[in-house]
Amino acid sequence: MAPSTVLPETFARAVAGLRAATPRPEILLEEVTAPQRLAPYAFALSATVLRDGDEVATGRLVLLYDPAGHEAWQGRLRLVSYVTAELEPELAADPLLPAVAWTWLTDALESHGAGHAALAGTVTQTTSTRFGDLAGPPATADIELRASWTPLDDSEHALTGHLLGWCALLSSTAGLPPPGVTAISPFGR
């Protein structure tokens, strides 16, 4: 007998909520293959953030669903996020950057009504200098935010809020101005 291809209602509703969100135009979302060993059901999106046609940040959001639930998750659904962006080297050296980046996530979820539990994650800042045959720019710097949280509400509308909150995190990480605000280059550049 073939296994059922019918998705559990909770998972199908959550996926519909993620698909229903419309991010700002600088964020390109694409459905990608989800990891198969983390939970019985999974769905994943990748994101590319463009500023003036240049890729300035990327991310991945994975929705996990385990009908039996997980004690550590404090629920049956879990969202897992990875976001990375290149920074100015001076910013990467700022000791307050990890705390600020974490507030980008918490503020984004809060401002989109994305109630959550069991929020956990890391913020990593790196600086790289190239030598020898790889010589290039004097230094490059990156920020990487990895986090996971459990949505308190599994309705389609609630999951749309979680995706829009995640897109707001991408925007902050990429240095995009708030929607409706135009960035002005210093000295007319």
PDB file of C-alpha atoms in Angstrom, residues 4-137:
ATOM      1  CA  SER A   4      -0.577   8.813   2.027  1.00  0.00           C
ATOM      2  CA  THR A   5       0.277  12.039   0.219  1.00  0.00           C
ATOM      3  CA  VAL A   6      -2.332  13.999   2.153  1.00  0.00           C
ATOM      4  CA  LEU A   7      -0.654  16.597   4.365  1.00  0.00           C
ATOM      5  CA  PRO A   8      -1.840  17.134   7.928  1.00  0.00           C
ATOM      6  CA  GLU A   9      -4.227  20.100   8.118  1.00  0.00           C
ATOM      7  CA  THR A  10      -2.037  22.056  10.560  1.00  0.00           C
ATOM      8  CA  PHE A  11       1.021  21.754   8.324  1.00  0.00           C
ATOM      9  CA  ALA A  12      -0.913  22.531   5.115  1.00  0.00           C
ATOM     10  CA  ARG A  13      -2.435  25.629   6.763  1.00  0.00           C
ATOM     11  CA  ALA A  14       0.995  26.805   7.970  1.00  0.00           C
ATOM     12  CA  VAL A  15       2.514  26.359   4.503  1.00  0.00           C
ATOM     13  CA  ALA A  16      -0.411  28.275   2.974  1.00  0.00           C
ATOM     14  CA  GLY A  17       0.287  31.115   5.416  1.00  0.00           C
ATOM     15  CA  LEU A  18       3.933  31.275   4.380  1.00  0.00           C
ATOM     16  CA  ARG A  19       3.004  31.215   0.702  1.00  0.00           C
ATOM     17  CA  ALA A  20       0.369  33.951   1.192  1.00  0.00           C
ATOM     18  CA  ALA A  21       2.838  36.620   2.328  1.00  0.00           C
ATOM     19  CA  THR A  22       3.979  39.254  -0.137  1.00  0.00           C
ATOM     20  CA  PRO A  23       7.360  40.691   0.841  1.00  0.00           C
ATOM     21  CA  ARG A  24       8.685  44.076  -0.204  1.00  0.00           C
ATOM     22  CA  PRO A  25       9.990  44.124  -3.825  1.00  0.00           C
ATOM     23  CA  GLU A  26      13.680  43.974  -2.856  1.00  0.00           C
ATOM     24  CA  ILE A  27      13.170  40.500  -1.356  1.00  0.00           C
ATOM     25  CA  LEU A  28      12.934  37.572  -3.752  1.00  0.00           C
ATOM     26  CA  LEU A  29      11.489  34.381  -2.239  1.00  0.00           C
ATOM     27  CA  GLU A  30      11.785  30.926  -3.734  1.00  0.00           C
ATOM     28  CA  GLU A  31      10.566  27.558  -2.513  1.00  0.00           C
ATOM     29  CA  VAL A  32      13.490  25.179  -2.060  1.00  0.00           C
ATOM     30  CA  THR A  33      13.933  21.590  -0.942  1.00  0.00           C
ATOM     31  CA  ALA A  34      13.475  21.315   2.803  1.00  0.00           C
ATOM     32  CA  PRO A  35      15.671  19.177   5.039  1.00  0.00           C
ATOM     33  CA  GLN A  36      13.999  15.783   5.441  1.00  0.00           C
ATOM     34  CA  ARG A  37      15.431  14.479   8.708  1.00  0.00           C
ATOM     35  CA  LEU A  38      14.525  17.262  11.140  1.00  0.00           C
ATOM     36  CA  ALA A  39      10.796  16.539  11.363  1.00  0.00           C
ATOM     37  CA  PRO A  40       8.186  14.359   9.666  1.00  0.00           C
ATOM     38  CA  TYR A  41       7.044  17.363   7.590  1.00  0.00           C
ATOM     39  CA  ALA A  42       9.112  20.300   6.364  1.00  0.00           C
ATOM     40  CA  PHE A  43       8.812  23.243   3.976  1.00  0.00           C
ATOM     41  CA  ALA A  44      11.545  25.740   3.071  1.00  0.00           C
ATOM     42  CA  LEU A  45      11.975  29.120   1.431  1.00  0.00           C
ATOM     43  CA  SER A  46      15.153  30.871   0.376  1.00  0.00           C
ATOM     44  CA  ALA A  47      15.439  34.629   0.112  1.00  0.00           C
ATOM     45  CA  THR A  48      17.705  36.999  -1.756  1.00  0.00           C
ATOM     46  CA  VAL A  49      17.703  40.683  -0.854  1.00  0.00           C
ATOM     47  CA  LEU A  50      18.663  43.124  -3.597  1.00  0.00           C
ATOM     48  CA  ARG A  51      19.680  46.756  -3.179  1.00  0.00           C
ATOM     49  CA  ASP A  52      20.266  48.705  -6.393  1.00  0.00           C
ATOM     50  CA  GLY A  53      20.404  45.375  -8.234  1.00  0.00           C
ATOM     51  CA  ASP A  54      23.148  43.944  -5.996  1.00  0.00           C
ATOM     52  CA  GLU A  55      22.651  40.963  -3.704  1.00  0.00           C
ATOM     53  CA  VAL A  56      23.179  42.277  -0.168  1.00  0.00           C
ATOM     54  CA  ALA A  57      21.716  39.515   2.007  1.00  0.00           C
ATOM     55  CA  THR A  58      20.425  35.967   1.776  1.00  0.00           C
ATOM     56  CA  GLY A  59      18.353  33.781   3.996  1.00  0.00           C
ATOM     57  CA  ARG A  60      16.528  30.554   4.444  1.00  0.00           C
ATOM     58  CA  LEU A  61      13.386  29.862   6.454  1.00  0.00           C
ATOM     59  CA  VAL A  62      12.377  26.291   7.239  1.00  0.00           C
ATOM     60  CA  LEU A  63       9.002  25.280   8.655  1.00  0.00           C
ATOM     61  CA  LEU A  64       9.077  22.021  10.611  1.00  0.00           C
ATOM     62  CA  TYR A  65       6.023  20.082  11.754  1.00  0.00           C
ATOM     63  CA  ASP A  66       5.927  17.087  14.059  1.00  0.00           C
ATOM     64  CA  PRO A  67       2.389  15.936  14.901  1.00  0.00           C
ATOM     65  CA  ALA A  68       3.710  14.442  18.155  1.00  0.00           C
ATOM     66  CA  GLY A  69       5.278  17.759  19.146  1.00  0.00           C
ATOM     67  CA  HIS A  70       8.658  18.377  20.753  1.00  0.00           C
ATOM     68  CA  GLU A  71       9.254  19.313  24.368  1.00  0.00           C
ATOM     69  CA  ALA A  72      12.116  21.662  23.408  1.00  0.00           C
ATOM     70  CA  TRP A  73       9.942  23.311  20.741  1.00  0.00           C
ATOM     71  CA  GLN A  74       7.047  23.774  23.150  1.00  0.00           C
ATOM     72  CA  GLY A  75       4.740  22.894  20.283  1.00  0.00           C
ATOM     73  CA  ARG A  76       4.306  20.996  17.029  1.00  0.00           C
ATOM     74  CA  LEU A  77       5.497  23.687  14.574  1.00  0.00           C
ATOM     75  CA  ARG A  78       8.977  25.217  14.510  1.00  0.00           C
ATOM     76  CA  LEU A  79      10.476  27.919  12.280  1.00  0.00           C
ATOM     77  CA  VAL A  80      14.221  27.785  11.669  1.00  0.00           C
ATOM     78  CA  SER A  81      15.934  30.833  10.188  1.00  0.00           C
ATOM     79  CA  TYR A  82      19.322  31.565   8.693  1.00  0.00           C
ATOM     80  CA  VAL A  83      20.190  35.090   7.498  1.00  0.00           C
ATOM     81  CA  THR A  84      23.545  36.433   6.338  1.00  0.00           C
ATOM     82  CA  ALA A  85      24.732  39.750   4.918  1.00  0.00           C
ATOM     83  CA  GLU A  86      27.972  41.507   4.096  1.00  0.00           C
ATOM     84  CA  LEU A  87      28.847  44.457   6.346  1.00  0.00           C
ATOM     85  CA  GLU A  88      31.192  47.369   6.384  1.00  0.00           C
ATOM     86  CA  PRO A  89      34.315  46.126   8.261  1.00  0.00           C
ATOM     87  CA  GLU A  90      33.906  48.878  10.878  1.00  0.00           C
ATOM     88  CA  LEU A  91      30.422  47.591  11.737  1.00  0.00           C
ATOM     89  CA  ALA A  92      31.627  44.012  12.135  1.00  0.00           C
ATOM     90  CA  ALA A  93      34.063  45.148  14.833  1.00  0.00           C
ATOM     91  CA  ASP A  94      31.298  46.751  16.917  1.00  0.00           C
ATOM     92  CA  PRO A  95      30.882  44.718  20.126  1.00  0.00           C
ATOM     93  CA  LEU A  96      27.202  45.728  20.309  1.00  0.00           C
ATOM     94  CA  LEU A  97      26.373  44.332  16.852  1.00  0.00           C
ATOM     95  CA  PRO A  98      25.216  40.870  18.020  1.00  0.00           C
ATOM     96  CA  ALA A  99      22.767  42.368  20.531  1.00  0.00           C
ATOM     97  CA  VAL A 100      21.481  44.846  17.950  1.00  0.00           C
ATOM     98  CA  ALA A 101      21.042  42.095  15.338  1.00  0.00           C
ATOM     99  CA  TRP A 102      19.113  39.993  17.841  1.00  0.00           C
ATOM    100  CA  THR A 103      16.735  42.911  18.455  1.00  0.00           C
ATOM    101  CA  TRP A 104      16.199  43.136  14.691  1.00  0.00           C
ATOM    102  CA  LEU A 105      14.684  39.656  14.946  1.00  0.00           C
ATOM    103  CA  THR A 106      12.661  40.160  18.130  1.00  0.00           C
ATOM    104  CA  ASP A 107      11.372  43.579  17.022  1.00  0.00           C
ATOM    105  CA  ALA A 108      10.457  42.241  13.568  1.00  0.00           C
ATOM    106  CA  LEU A 109       8.447  39.357  15.013  1.00  0.00           C
ATOM    107  CA  GLU A 110       6.740  41.629  17.524  1.00  0.00           C
ATOM    108  CA  SER A 111       5.875  44.320  14.976  1.00  0.00           C
ATOM    109  CA  HIS A 112       4.177  41.716  12.760  1.00  0.00           C
ATOM    110  CA  GLY A 113       2.179  40.136  15.581  1.00  0.00           C
ATOM    111  CA  ALA A 114       4.162  36.909  15.291  1.00  0.00           C
ATOM    112  CA  GLY A 115       3.663  35.481  18.773  1.00  0.00           C
ATOM    113  CA  HIS A 116       6.298  32.906  19.597  1.00  0.00           C
ATOM    114  CA  ALA A 117       7.801  30.656  22.261  1.00  0.00           C
ATOM    115  CA  ALA A 118      11.173  28.977  22.760  1.00  0.00           C
ATOM    116  CA  LEU A 119      13.089  31.600  20.759  1.00  0.00           C
ATOM    117  CA  ALA A 120      16.776  30.691  20.541  1.00  0.00           C
ATOM    118  CA  GLY A 121      19.696  31.459  18.280  1.00  0.00           C
ATOM    119  CA  THR A 122      23.124  32.893  17.627  1.00  0.00           C
ATOM    120  CA  VAL A 123      24.591  35.960  15.954  1.00  0.00           C
ATOM    121  CA  THR A 124      28.046  35.607  14.423  1.00  0.00           C
ATOM    122  CA  GLN A 125      30.174  38.411  13.041  1.00  0.00           C
ATOM    123  CA  THR A 126      33.260  37.639  10.967  1.00  0.00           C
ATOM    124  CA  THR A 127      36.005  39.605   9.283  1.00  0.00           C
ATOM    125  CA  SER A 128      38.128  38.083   6.512  1.00  0.00           C
ATOM    126  CA  THR A 129      41.363  39.359   5.023  1.00  0.00           C
ATOM    127  CA  ARG A 130      42.706  37.857   1.788  1.00  0.00           C
ATOM    128  CA  PHE A 131      46.360  37.061   1.095  1.00  0.00           C
ATOM    129  CA  GLY A 132      48.524  35.647  -1.679  1.00  0.00           C
ATOM    130  CA  ASP A 133      46.708  34.568  -4.824  1.00  0.00           C
ATOM    131  CA  LEU A 134      43.398  35.469  -3.158  1.00  0.00           C
ATOM    132  CA  ALA A 135      44.465  39.057  -2.520  1.00  0.00           C
ATOM    133  CA  GLY A 136      41.583  41.389  -3.055  1.00  0.00           C
ATOM    134  CA  PRO A 137      39.703  43.928  -1.039  1.00  0.00           C
TER     135      PRO A 137
END
